[in-house]
Coordinates of C-alpha atoms in Angstrom, one line a residue:
Chain L
M1 CA -110.4 120.5 -23.9
T2 CA -108.7 124.0 -23.5
E3 CA -106.0 124.9 -25.5
V4 CA -103.2 124.3 -23.5
G5 CA -104.4 121.2 -23.0
A6 CA -105.0 120.1 -26.7
A7 CA -101.3 121.5 -27.5
L8 CA -100.0 119.3 -24.4
A9 CA -101.7 116.1 -26.1
E10 CA -100.2 116.9 -29.2
A11 CA -97.1 117.6 -27.7
H12 CA -97.3 114.0 -26.0
R13 CA -98.2 112.0 -28.7
R14 CA -95.9 113.8 -31.3
D15 CA -92.5 114.5 -29.1
W16 CA -92.6 111.8 -26.1
A17 CA -90.4 109.5 -27.5
Q18 CA -87.9 112.0 -28.7
V19 CA -87.9 114.1 -25.3
L20 CA -87.2 110.6 -24.0
A21 CA -84.5 109.2 -26.3
S22 CA -82.6 112.5 -25.9
T23 CA -83.2 112.8 -22.1
A24 CA -81.9 109.4 -21.9
Q25 CA -78.2 110.4 -23.6
V26 CA -77.8 113.0 -21.0
T27 CA -78.6 110.4 -18.4
R28 CA -77.4 106.9 -19.2
D29 CA -80.4 105.5 -17.3
L30 CA -83.8 104.9 -19.0
D31 CA -85.7 105.0 -15.8
L32 CA -84.3 108.5 -14.9
A33 CA -84.7 109.6 -18.5
E34 CA -88.5 107.9 -18.3
E35 CA -89.1 110.0 -14.9
C36 CA -87.8 113.4 -16.5
T37 CA -89.9 113.0 -19.2
Q38 CA -93.0 112.9 -17.6
D39 CA -92.2 115.7 -14.8
A40 CA -91.3 117.7 -18.1
Y41 CA -94.8 117.3 -19.5
A42 CA -96.2 118.1 -16.0
Q43 CA -94.2 121.1 -15.6
A44 CA -95.7 122.1 -19.2
L45 CA -98.9 121.9 -17.6
R46 CA -98.6 124.1 -14.7
T47 CA -96.3 126.7 -17.2
W48 CA -97.9 126.8 -20.3
P49 CA -101.3 128.2 -19.3
R50 CA -99.2 131.0 -17.6
T51 CA -96.5 131.7 -20.3
G52 CA -98.5 130.5 -23.4
I53 CA -97.4 127.5 -25.7
P54 CA -94.0 127.8 -26.9
Q55 CA -93.2 127.9 -30.7
R56 CA -91.4 124.2 -30.6
P57 CA -93.3 122.6 -27.8
G58 CA -90.9 119.4 -28.7
A59 CA -87.8 121.4 -28.1
W60 CA -89.3 123.1 -24.5
L61 CA -89.9 119.6 -23.4
T62 CA -86.4 118.5 -24.3
Q63 CA -84.8 121.4 -22.5
V64 CA -86.8 120.8 -19.4
A65 CA -86.2 117.2 -19.3
R66 CA -82.9 117.5 -19.9
N67 CA -82.2 120.1 -17.0
R68 CA -84.2 118.2 -14.9
A69 CA -81.8 115.5 -15.5
L70 CA -79.0 117.5 -15.0
D71 CA -80.0 118.6 -12.0
V72 CA -80.8 115.4 -10.2
L73 CA -77.1 113.9 -11.8
R74 CA -75.8 116.8 -9.7
R75 CA -77.9 116.1 -6.4
E76 CA -77.4 112.3 -6.5
A77 CA -73.9 111.8 -8.2
S78 CA -72.6 109.6 -5.1
L79 CA -75.3 107.8 -5.1
R80 CA -75.8 106.9 -8.4
R81 CA -72.2 106.5 -9.3
R82 CA -72.5 102.6 -8.3
L83 CA -75.7 102.5 -11.0
P84 CA -74.7 100.5 -14.1
L85 CA -74.9 103.0 -16.7
L86 CA -76.4 102.6 -20.1
V87 CA -73.9 102.2 -22.8
V88 CA -74.7 104.8 -25.2
D89 CA -73.5 105.4 -28.9
P90 CA -73.0 109.1 -30.0
P91 CA -76.1 109.5 -31.7
Q92 CA -76.2 109.3 -35.6
G93 CA -79.0 110.7 -37.1
D94 CA -82.4 110.5 -34.8
D95 CA -81.8 108.9 -31.2
R96 CA -85.6 108.3 -31.5
L97 CA -84.3 104.8 -33.7
Q98 CA -81.5 104.2 -30.6
L99 CA -84.5 103.8 -28.0
I100 CA -86.8 101.8 -30.4
F101 CA -83.9 99.1 -31.3
T102 CA -83.1 99.5 -27.4
C103 CA -86.7 98.3 -26.2
C104 CA -86.8 95.5 -29.1
H105 CA -83.3 93.7 -28.1
P106 CA -83.3 90.2 -29.0
A107 CA -82.1 89.8 -25.2
L108 CA -84.9 90.7 -23.9
S109 CA -88.3 88.7 -24.1
R110 CA -91.2 89.4 -26.7
E111 CA -93.4 90.2 -23.6
A112 CA -90.5 92.9 -22.2
Q113 CA -90.5 94.6 -25.7
V114 CA -93.5 95.2 -25.8
A115 CA -94.1 96.7 -22.9
L116 CA -91.2 98.9 -23.3
T117 CA -92.1 99.9 -26.4
A118 CA -95.6 101.3 -25.5
R119 CA -94.1 102.7 -22.3
L120 CA -91.2 104.3 -23.4
V121 CA -91.5 104.9 -26.8
C122 CA -95.2 105.4 -27.6
G123 CA -95.5 106.9 -24.0
L124 CA -98.5 105.0 -22.9
S125 CA -99.0 104.9 -19.0
T126 CA -97.9 101.9 -17.4
A127 CA -101.6 101.9 -16.2
E128 CA -102.7 101.8 -19.9
V129 CA -100.2 98.9 -21.0
A130 CA -101.3 97.1 -18.4
R131 CA -105.2 97.3 -19.4
A132 CA -104.2 96.6 -23.3
F133 CA -102.6 93.5 -22.3
L134 CA -104.9 92.3 -19.9
V135 CA -102.4 92.1 -16.7
P136 CA -102.8 93.5 -13.2
E137 CA -101.2 97.4 -13.3
P138 CA -98.3 96.5 -10.6
T139 CA -97.5 93.1 -12.7
M140 CA -96.9 95.4 -15.5
A141 CA -95.1 97.8 -13.4
A142 CA -92.7 95.0 -12.1
R143 CA -92.1 93.6 -15.9
I144 CA -91.2 97.1 -17.4
T145 CA -88.7 97.3 -14.3
R146 CA -87.2 94.2 -14.6
A147 CA -86.7 95.0 -18.3
K148 CA -85.2 98.2 -17.5
K149 CA -82.8 96.6 -14.9
K150 CA -81.6 93.8 -17.6
I151 CA -81.1 96.5 -19.8
A152 CA -78.9 98.2 -17.2
T153 CA -77.1 95.3 -15.7
A154 CA -76.6 93.0 -18.9
R155 CA -75.6 96.4 -20.6
I156 CA -77.7 96.2 -23.6
P157 CA -76.3 99.1 -25.9
Y158 CA -78.2 102.2 -26.8
R159 CA -77.6 101.8 -30.1
V160 CA -78.8 101.5 -33.9
P161 CA -77.3 98.0 -34.8
A162 CA -74.6 97.9 -37.3
D163 CA -75.6 96.8 -41.1
D164 CA -75.1 93.4 -41.1
Q165 CA -77.6 93.0 -38.3
L166 CA -80.3 95.5 -39.4
A167 CA -82.6 93.6 -40.9
E168 CA -82.8 90.8 -38.4
R169 CA -83.1 93.5 -35.6
L170 CA -85.6 95.5 -37.5
G171 CA -88.0 92.2 -37.9
A172 CA -88.5 92.2 -34.2
V173 CA -89.0 96.2 -33.9
L174 CA -92.0 95.5 -36.8
D175 CA -93.4 92.6 -35.1
V176 CA -93.6 94.6 -31.3
I177 CA -95.1 97.7 -34.0
H178 CA -97.4 94.9 -35.3
L179 CA -98.5 93.4 -32.1
L180 CA -99.3 97.1 -30.5
F181 CA -101.6 97.4 -33.7
T182 CA -103.4 94.0 -33.6
T183 CA -104.0 94.1 -29.6
G184 CA -105.5 97.7 -30.4
H185 CA -107.5 96.7 -33.2
T186 CA -109.6 94.0 -32.0
A187 CA -108.8 94.4 -27.8
P188 CA -109.2 90.6 -26.4
A189 CA -111.4 91.7 -23.8
G190 CA -113.7 94.5 -22.5
P191 CA -116.3 96.6 -24.1
S192 CA -115.1 97.9 -27.1
L193 CA -113.7 96.8 -30.0
I194 CA -110.6 98.9 -30.7
R195 CA -108.3 100.5 -28.1
A196 CA -107.5 104.0 -30.0
D197 CA -104.5 104.6 -27.7
L198 CA -103.1 101.6 -29.0
V199 CA -103.6 101.5 -32.5
T200 CA -102.6 105.5 -32.9
G201 CA -99.3 104.7 -30.9
A202 CA -98.3 101.6 -33.3
I203 CA -99.3 103.9 -36.3
D204 CA -97.3 106.9 -35.1
L205 CA -94.6 104.8 -34.3
A206 CA -94.7 102.9 -37.7
R207 CA -94.7 106.8 -39.2
T208 CA -91.8 107.6 -37.2
L209 CA -89.7 104.1 -38.5
H210 CA -90.8 105.3 -41.9
L211 CA -89.8 108.6 -41.6
L212 CA -86.4 107.5 -40.4
M213 CA -86.0 104.3 -42.7
P214 CA -87.8 105.7 -45.9
R215 CA -86.1 103.9 -48.1
T216 CA -86.7 100.0 -46.3
A217 CA -89.2 98.4 -47.6
A218 CA -90.0 96.0 -44.8
V219 CA -91.0 99.5 -42.7
S220 CA -93.2 100.9 -45.9
A221 CA -95.0 97.6 -46.1
L222 CA -95.8 97.4 -42.1
L223 CA -96.9 101.4 -42.3
A224 CA -99.0 100.5 -45.6
L225 CA -100.9 97.4 -43.8
L226 CA -101.5 99.7 -40.6
L227 CA -102.6 102.3 -42.1
I228 CA -105.1 100.3 -44.9
T229 CA -106.6 98.0 -41.8
D230 CA -107.6 101.3 -40.1
A231 CA -108.8 103.3 -42.6
R232 CA -111.6 100.7 -42.3
S233 CA -112.2 100.7 -38.6
A234 CA -114.9 103.7 -38.7
S235 CA -117.1 101.3 -40.2
R236 CA -116.6 98.0 -38.3
V237 CA -119.3 98.4 -35.3
G238 CA -122.3 99.3 -36.2
P239 CA -124.2 102.6 -34.4
D240 CA -126.0 100.2 -31.8
G241 CA -122.2 98.9 -30.8
R242 CA -122.6 95.8 -32.6
M243 CA -119.9 94.3 -34.3
L244 CA -120.2 94.6 -38.6
L245 CA -118.4 91.7 -40.7
L246 CA -116.8 93.2 -43.6
A247 CA -119.7 92.2 -46.1
D248 CA -122.3 94.2 -43.7
Q249 CA -120.0 97.5 -43.5
D250 CA -120.5 100.8 -44.9
R251 CA -117.9 101.4 -47.1
S252 CA -118.6 105.3 -48.3
L253 CA -117.3 105.1 -44.0
W254 CA -114.0 104.3 -45.0
D255 CA -110.7 106.7 -45.0
H256 CA -110.0 106.4 -48.8
R257 CA -107.3 109.2 -48.1
R258 CA -105.5 106.8 -46.1
I259 CA -106.2 103.7 -48.2
A260 CA -104.9 105.7 -50.9
E261 CA -101.3 106.5 -48.9
G262 CA -101.1 102.9 -47.8
T263 CA -101.4 101.8 -50.9
A264 CA -99.0 103.8 -52.8
L265 CA -96.7 102.9 -49.7
L266 CA -97.0 99.3 -50.7
T267 CA -96.4 99.8 -54.3
D268 CA -93.2 101.6 -53.4
A269 CA -92.3 98.7 -51.1
L270 CA -93.2 96.2 -53.6
R271 CA -91.1 98.0 -56.2
R272 CA -88.0 98.0 -54.1
E273 CA -87.4 94.5 -52.8
P274 CA -89.4 90.9 -52.8
P275 CA -92.7 90.9 -50.6
T276 CA -92.5 90.5 -46.6
R277 CA -95.6 88.9 -44.6
Y278 CA -96.9 92.5 -43.9
A279 CA -96.4 93.4 -47.6
V280 CA -98.6 90.5 -48.6
E281 CA -101.1 91.0 -45.6
A282 CA -101.5 94.8 -46.7
A283 CA -101.7 93.7 -50.4
I284 CA -104.6 91.5 -49.3
A285 CA -106.4 94.6 -47.1
A286 CA -105.6 96.7 -50.2
V287 CA -107.5 94.0 -52.8
H288 CA -110.5 94.4 -50.1
A289 CA -110.6 98.1 -49.3
E290 CA -110.2 99.3 -53.4
S291 CA -113.4 97.0 -53.6
P292 CA -116.7 99.2 -54.7
S293 CA -118.7 96.1 -52.9
W294 CA -118.9 92.9 -50.7
A295 CA -120.2 91.2 -53.6
A296 CA -117.6 92.2 -56.3
T297 CA -114.6 91.4 -54.0
D298 CA -111.9 89.7 -56.1
W299 CA -111.6 86.3 -54.5
T300 CA -109.2 84.9 -57.0
E301 CA -106.8 87.5 -56.3
I302 CA -107.4 87.5 -52.5
A303 CA -107.1 83.5 -52.3
G304 CA -103.8 83.7 -54.6
L305 CA -102.5 86.4 -52.2
Y306 CA -102.9 83.7 -49.1
D307 CA -101.1 81.2 -51.0
V308 CA -98.0 83.3 -51.2
L309 CA -98.6 84.2 -47.6
A310 CA -98.6 80.6 -46.6
G311 CA -95.5 80.0 -48.2
L312 CA -93.9 83.0 -46.5
C313 CA -95.1 81.7 -43.4
P314 CA -95.0 78.0 -43.2
G315 CA -96.9 76.1 -40.6
S316 CA -98.6 79.4 -39.4
P317 CA -102.3 77.9 -38.8
V318 CA -103.7 81.4 -38.8
V319 CA -102.5 82.3 -41.8
A320 CA -104.4 78.5 -43.1
L321 CA -107.5 79.7 -41.5
N322 CA -107.6 82.8 -43.7
R323 CA -106.9 80.9 -46.6
A324 CA -109.7 78.5 -46.2
V325 CA -112.1 81.2 -45.7
A326 CA -110.6 82.9 -48.8
V327 CA -111.2 79.7 -50.7
G328 CA -114.6 79.2 -49.1
F329 CA -115.8 82.5 -51.0
R330 CA -114.0 81.6 -54.3
D331 CA -114.9 78.2 -54.4
G332 CA -117.9 78.1 -52.4
P333 CA -118.6 76.8 -48.6
A334 CA -118.1 73.3 -49.4
A335 CA -115.1 74.0 -50.7
G336 CA -113.9 76.1 -47.3
L337 CA -115.2 73.7 -45.0
R338 CA -112.9 71.2 -46.5
A339 CA -110.0 73.6 -45.9
L340 CA -110.9 73.9 -42.5
T341 CA -110.8 70.6 -41.6
P342 CA -107.2 69.8 -41.3
L343 CA -106.9 72.7 -39.1
L344 CA -109.6 71.5 -36.1
S345 CA -106.7 69.0 -35.0
D346 CA -104.0 71.6 -35.2
P347 CA -103.5 72.4 -31.0
A348 CA -102.6 75.8 -31.7
L349 CA -105.8 76.8 -33.0
A350 CA -107.8 74.5 -30.3
T351 CA -109.0 78.0 -28.4
Y352 CA -109.1 80.2 -31.5
P353 CA -112.4 81.5 -31.8
Y354 CA -112.3 82.5 -35.3
L355 CA -111.8 79.1 -36.2
S356 CA -115.0 78.0 -34.7
A357 CA -116.6 81.1 -36.3
A358 CA -115.5 80.5 -39.5
R359 CA -116.8 77.0 -39.3
A360 CA -120.2 78.2 -38.4
D361 CA -120.4 80.3 -40.8
F362 CA -119.4 77.7 -43.6
L363 CA -122.1 75.3 -42.3
R364 CA -124.6 78.0 -41.8
R365 CA -124.2 78.8 -45.7
L366 CA -124.3 75.3 -46.4
G367 CA -127.8 75.0 -44.6
R368 CA -126.2 72.2 -42.0
T369 CA -127.9 74.3 -38.8
A370 CA -127.8 72.1 -36.0
E371 CA -123.8 72.0 -36.9
A372 CA -123.6 75.9 -37.3
A373 CA -125.7 76.6 -34.1
E374 CA -122.9 74.0 -31.9
A375 CA -119.8 75.9 -33.5
Y376 CA -121.1 79.2 -32.9
E377 CA -121.5 78.3 -29.4
E378 CA -118.1 77.0 -29.4
A379 CA -116.8 80.4 -30.9
L380 CA -118.6 82.0 -28.1
A381 CA -117.3 80.1 -25.1
L382 CA -114.0 81.4 -26.7
T383 CA -114.1 85.2 -27.0
G384 CA -113.7 87.8 -24.2
N385 CA -114.4 90.7 -26.5
A386 CA -117.9 91.9 -25.8
A387 CA -118.7 93.5 -29.3
E388 CA -117.7 90.1 -30.7
R389 CA -119.9 88.3 -28.4
T390 CA -122.9 90.5 -29.6
F391 CA -122.0 89.5 -32.7
L392 CA -122.0 86.1 -32.4
L393 CA -125.5 85.7 -29.9
A394 CA -127.3 87.5 -32.9
R395 CA -126.0 84.8 -35.1
L396 CA -126.6 81.8 -33.2
A397 CA -130.3 83.1 -32.4
E398 CA -130.7 83.4 -36.6
T399 CA -129.2 79.8 -36.8
R400 CA -131.6 78.6 -34.3
R401 CA -134.8 80.4 -35.5
P402 CA -136.8 77.5 -37.4
Chain R
M1 CA -65.6 97.5 -19.9
A2 CA -67.7 95.2 -18.0
K3 CA -67.4 91.0 -17.1
Y4 CA -69.6 88.0 -18.1
T5 CA -69.3 84.4 -18.2
L6 CA -70.8 82.3 -20.9
L7 CA -71.9 79.1 -19.1
I8 CA -71.7 76.2 -21.7
Y9 CA -74.8 73.7 -20.8
G10 CA -75.2 70.5 -22.7
D11 CA -76.0 67.1 -22.8
F12 CA -72.8 65.3 -21.5
E13 CA -73.6 61.7 -23.0
Q14 CA -73.6 63.5 -26.3
W15 CA -70.5 65.2 -25.5
E16 CA -68.7 62.3 -24.8
A17 CA -70.6 60.1 -28.1
M18 CA -68.8 62.5 -29.9
T19 CA -66.7 61.2 -33.0
P20 CA -62.7 62.1 -32.5
E21 CA -63.5 63.9 -35.5
R22 CA -66.0 66.2 -34.3
R23 CA -64.1 66.7 -31.1
K24 CA -61.4 67.9 -33.1
E25 CA -63.9 70.3 -34.8
H26 CA -65.1 71.6 -31.3
D27 CA -61.6 71.9 -30.4
R28 CA -61.0 74.1 -33.2
A29 CA -63.8 76.0 -32.8
H30 CA -62.9 77.1 -29.3
E31 CA -59.3 77.9 -30.6
E32 CA -60.9 80.3 -33.0
F33 CA -63.2 81.7 -30.4
R34 CA -60.1 82.4 -28.4
A35 CA -58.2 84.1 -30.9
A36 CA -61.5 86.0 -31.5
A37 CA -61.7 87.2 -28.0
G38 CA -57.8 87.8 -27.4
S39 CA -57.1 89.7 -24.6
R40 CA -60.7 90.0 -23.7
V41 CA -61.0 86.0 -22.5
V42 CA -60.0 86.8 -18.9
G43 CA -60.4 83.1 -18.1
G44 CA -62.3 79.7 -18.6
E45 CA -62.3 76.0 -18.3
E46 CA -63.9 72.6 -19.5
L47 CA -65.4 71.1 -16.6
E48 CA -65.1 66.9 -16.0
P49 CA -69.0 65.6 -16.3
A50 CA -71.7 66.6 -13.5
V51 CA -71.5 63.1 -12.7
S52 CA -68.1 63.8 -10.9
A53 CA -69.6 66.0 -9.1
T54 CA -70.4 66.6 -5.4
T55 CA -72.9 69.3 -3.3
L56 CA -72.9 70.4 -0.3
R57 CA -75.9 72.3 0.8
A58 CA -78.1 73.0 4.0
P59 CA -78.5 71.2 6.4
D60 CA -75.0 70.3 6.0
V61 CA -75.3 67.5 3.8
T62 CA -73.2 66.4 0.9
T63 CA -74.6 64.6 -2.2
D64 CA -73.0 62.8 -4.9
G65 CA -73.8 64.7 -8.0
P66 CA -74.6 68.4 -9.4
Y67 CA -76.7 70.9 -7.9
L68 CA -79.5 70.5 -10.6
E69 CA -80.1 67.0 -11.6
T70 CA -80.9 67.7 -15.8
K71 CA -80.0 65.7 -18.6
E72 CA -78.3 69.0 -19.6
A73 CA -75.4 69.8 -17.0
L74 CA -72.7 72.8 -17.0
G75 CA -70.0 71.7 -19.6
G76 CA -67.3 74.6 -19.1
F77 CA -67.2 78.4 -19.2
Y78 CA -65.4 81.2 -20.2
L79 CA -65.1 84.8 -18.4
I80 CA -64.6 87.6 -20.7
E81 CA -64.6 91.3 -20.9
A82 CA -66.7 93.6 -23.2
G83 CA -67.9 96.5 -23.6
D84 CA -71.7 95.6 -23.9
L85 CA -74.2 92.8 -24.7
D86 CA -73.8 93.2 -28.6
E87 CA -70.1 92.4 -28.5
V88 CA -70.3 89.4 -25.9
L89 CA -73.7 87.9 -28.2
A90 CA -71.4 88.4 -31.6
L91 CA -68.1 86.1 -29.8
A92 CA -70.7 84.0 -28.2
A93 CA -72.0 82.9 -31.7
L94 CA -68.5 81.5 -32.5
L95 CA -68.9 78.8 -30.4
P96 CA -69.8 75.1 -31.4
E97 CA -72.2 74.6 -28.9
V98 CA -74.6 77.4 -30.3
R99 CA -75.0 75.3 -33.1
D100 CA -75.3 71.7 -31.4
G101 CA -79.1 70.8 -31.0
H102 CA -78.3 69.8 -27.4
S103 CA -76.4 72.5 -26.2
G104 CA -76.4 76.1 -25.8
V105 CA -74.7 78.7 -23.7
E106 CA -76.1 81.2 -21.3
I107 CA -74.7 85.1 -20.7
R108 CA -74.6 86.3 -17.4
P109 CA -73.2 89.6 -16.4
V110 CA -70.9 89.6 -13.6
V111 CA -71.4 92.0 -10.6
D112 CA -69.4 94.8 -10.6
H113 CA -67.8 95.2 -7.4
G114 CA -65.7 98.3 -8.2

């Protein structure tokens, strides 16, 4: 990549949300703010090779985007007068927070929240967001347009919620960031296991949020969870592109600085407030991350943490499944299989490949190979991720070997 | 400022089955809503049950009953004026129909023909 290309990529990653958020203050229209932000980056691509990279790329881009917005507003004043305008509060502190809370407003569907956040806050292109969520690009474009239109016509305010609502509204923001991350961390379909653009976007967003709300434990806990999980991503796929289980991963590839950063954040969060769901998940990830080897894994601790998690997410079948897996490692495959049994009739898990895969693994370890093979086949039929399929096919072949 | 309608939907059978005490509580909650909203309430009415509705539609047909034959029907509405959706959400949360299992309040912005 050229020097300008690299600087622009960095500015896109670091400054997009800021440029868009402060342009929206001028335009009072998210559509126009998005357009002007895009234009500013395009202009940088044309101008920077000639003039050199500015000292403060973010400030340069914001200036250009805002000027462009003022031009459009002057030229199309009569045309735009009839458009519903964004209800903008004067910025308190950082206006990126206003943008984030607007995109994750409870009057928008979760689908719309996620799409808007990926596009407007993380700066992914509509095509990228569409690919990540497995919908055709025109569908995603329509979803984003509809959401922006609702913000304008229903007058969803461009505002950080008041203190008495902040905790509840923050919950939706954290869920959206977590969903972006998990979608990127194990892509539901396609050739590669990880979509780096989503993972990076989610981590950057969690970092920004932590920077803006450093004393909020729930934010620190989510950032900790993302960092500790991502720190282990280099070892999840072998050199041949095959997915590797935690048991088979090369732990020397883990990013131990990231793990330490995540653990410190988690410790801080747990000191401030009682654990949230993400804090317990981060704690589980930390136990794995700090274990020197698979054999040394502290399953008693992990199973205990899953008990706490099950208490925080009552009725979550996925948590119950993970808890059963931990029990299987603590007390042996027979106990694990027993813990799984009640989940087999749960309709929420009927098409969940990890349930079949977990069951297959317990059966294999118990030497019940015919049943194990059947369960692996079931898991295969349910997953669309190529790396996961390769892994399951290999396990199936092993089970069938006499 | 913008106008919004709060459309109150629910099951008329359950509304009619309310005890006089429940009914009084409901009325009181609506008074509290109107007091909190003050001059922001531009209008609003409670509607007779959906069985009393008459619907006209193409091609020139008059039918007995509401436009949509559903268990839950429009039971009343408010027209209010507010600065933004958060303000409306806070007001609408005061309505008793938000807390009953069979009913709910739909918030619809009104087109500004300015």
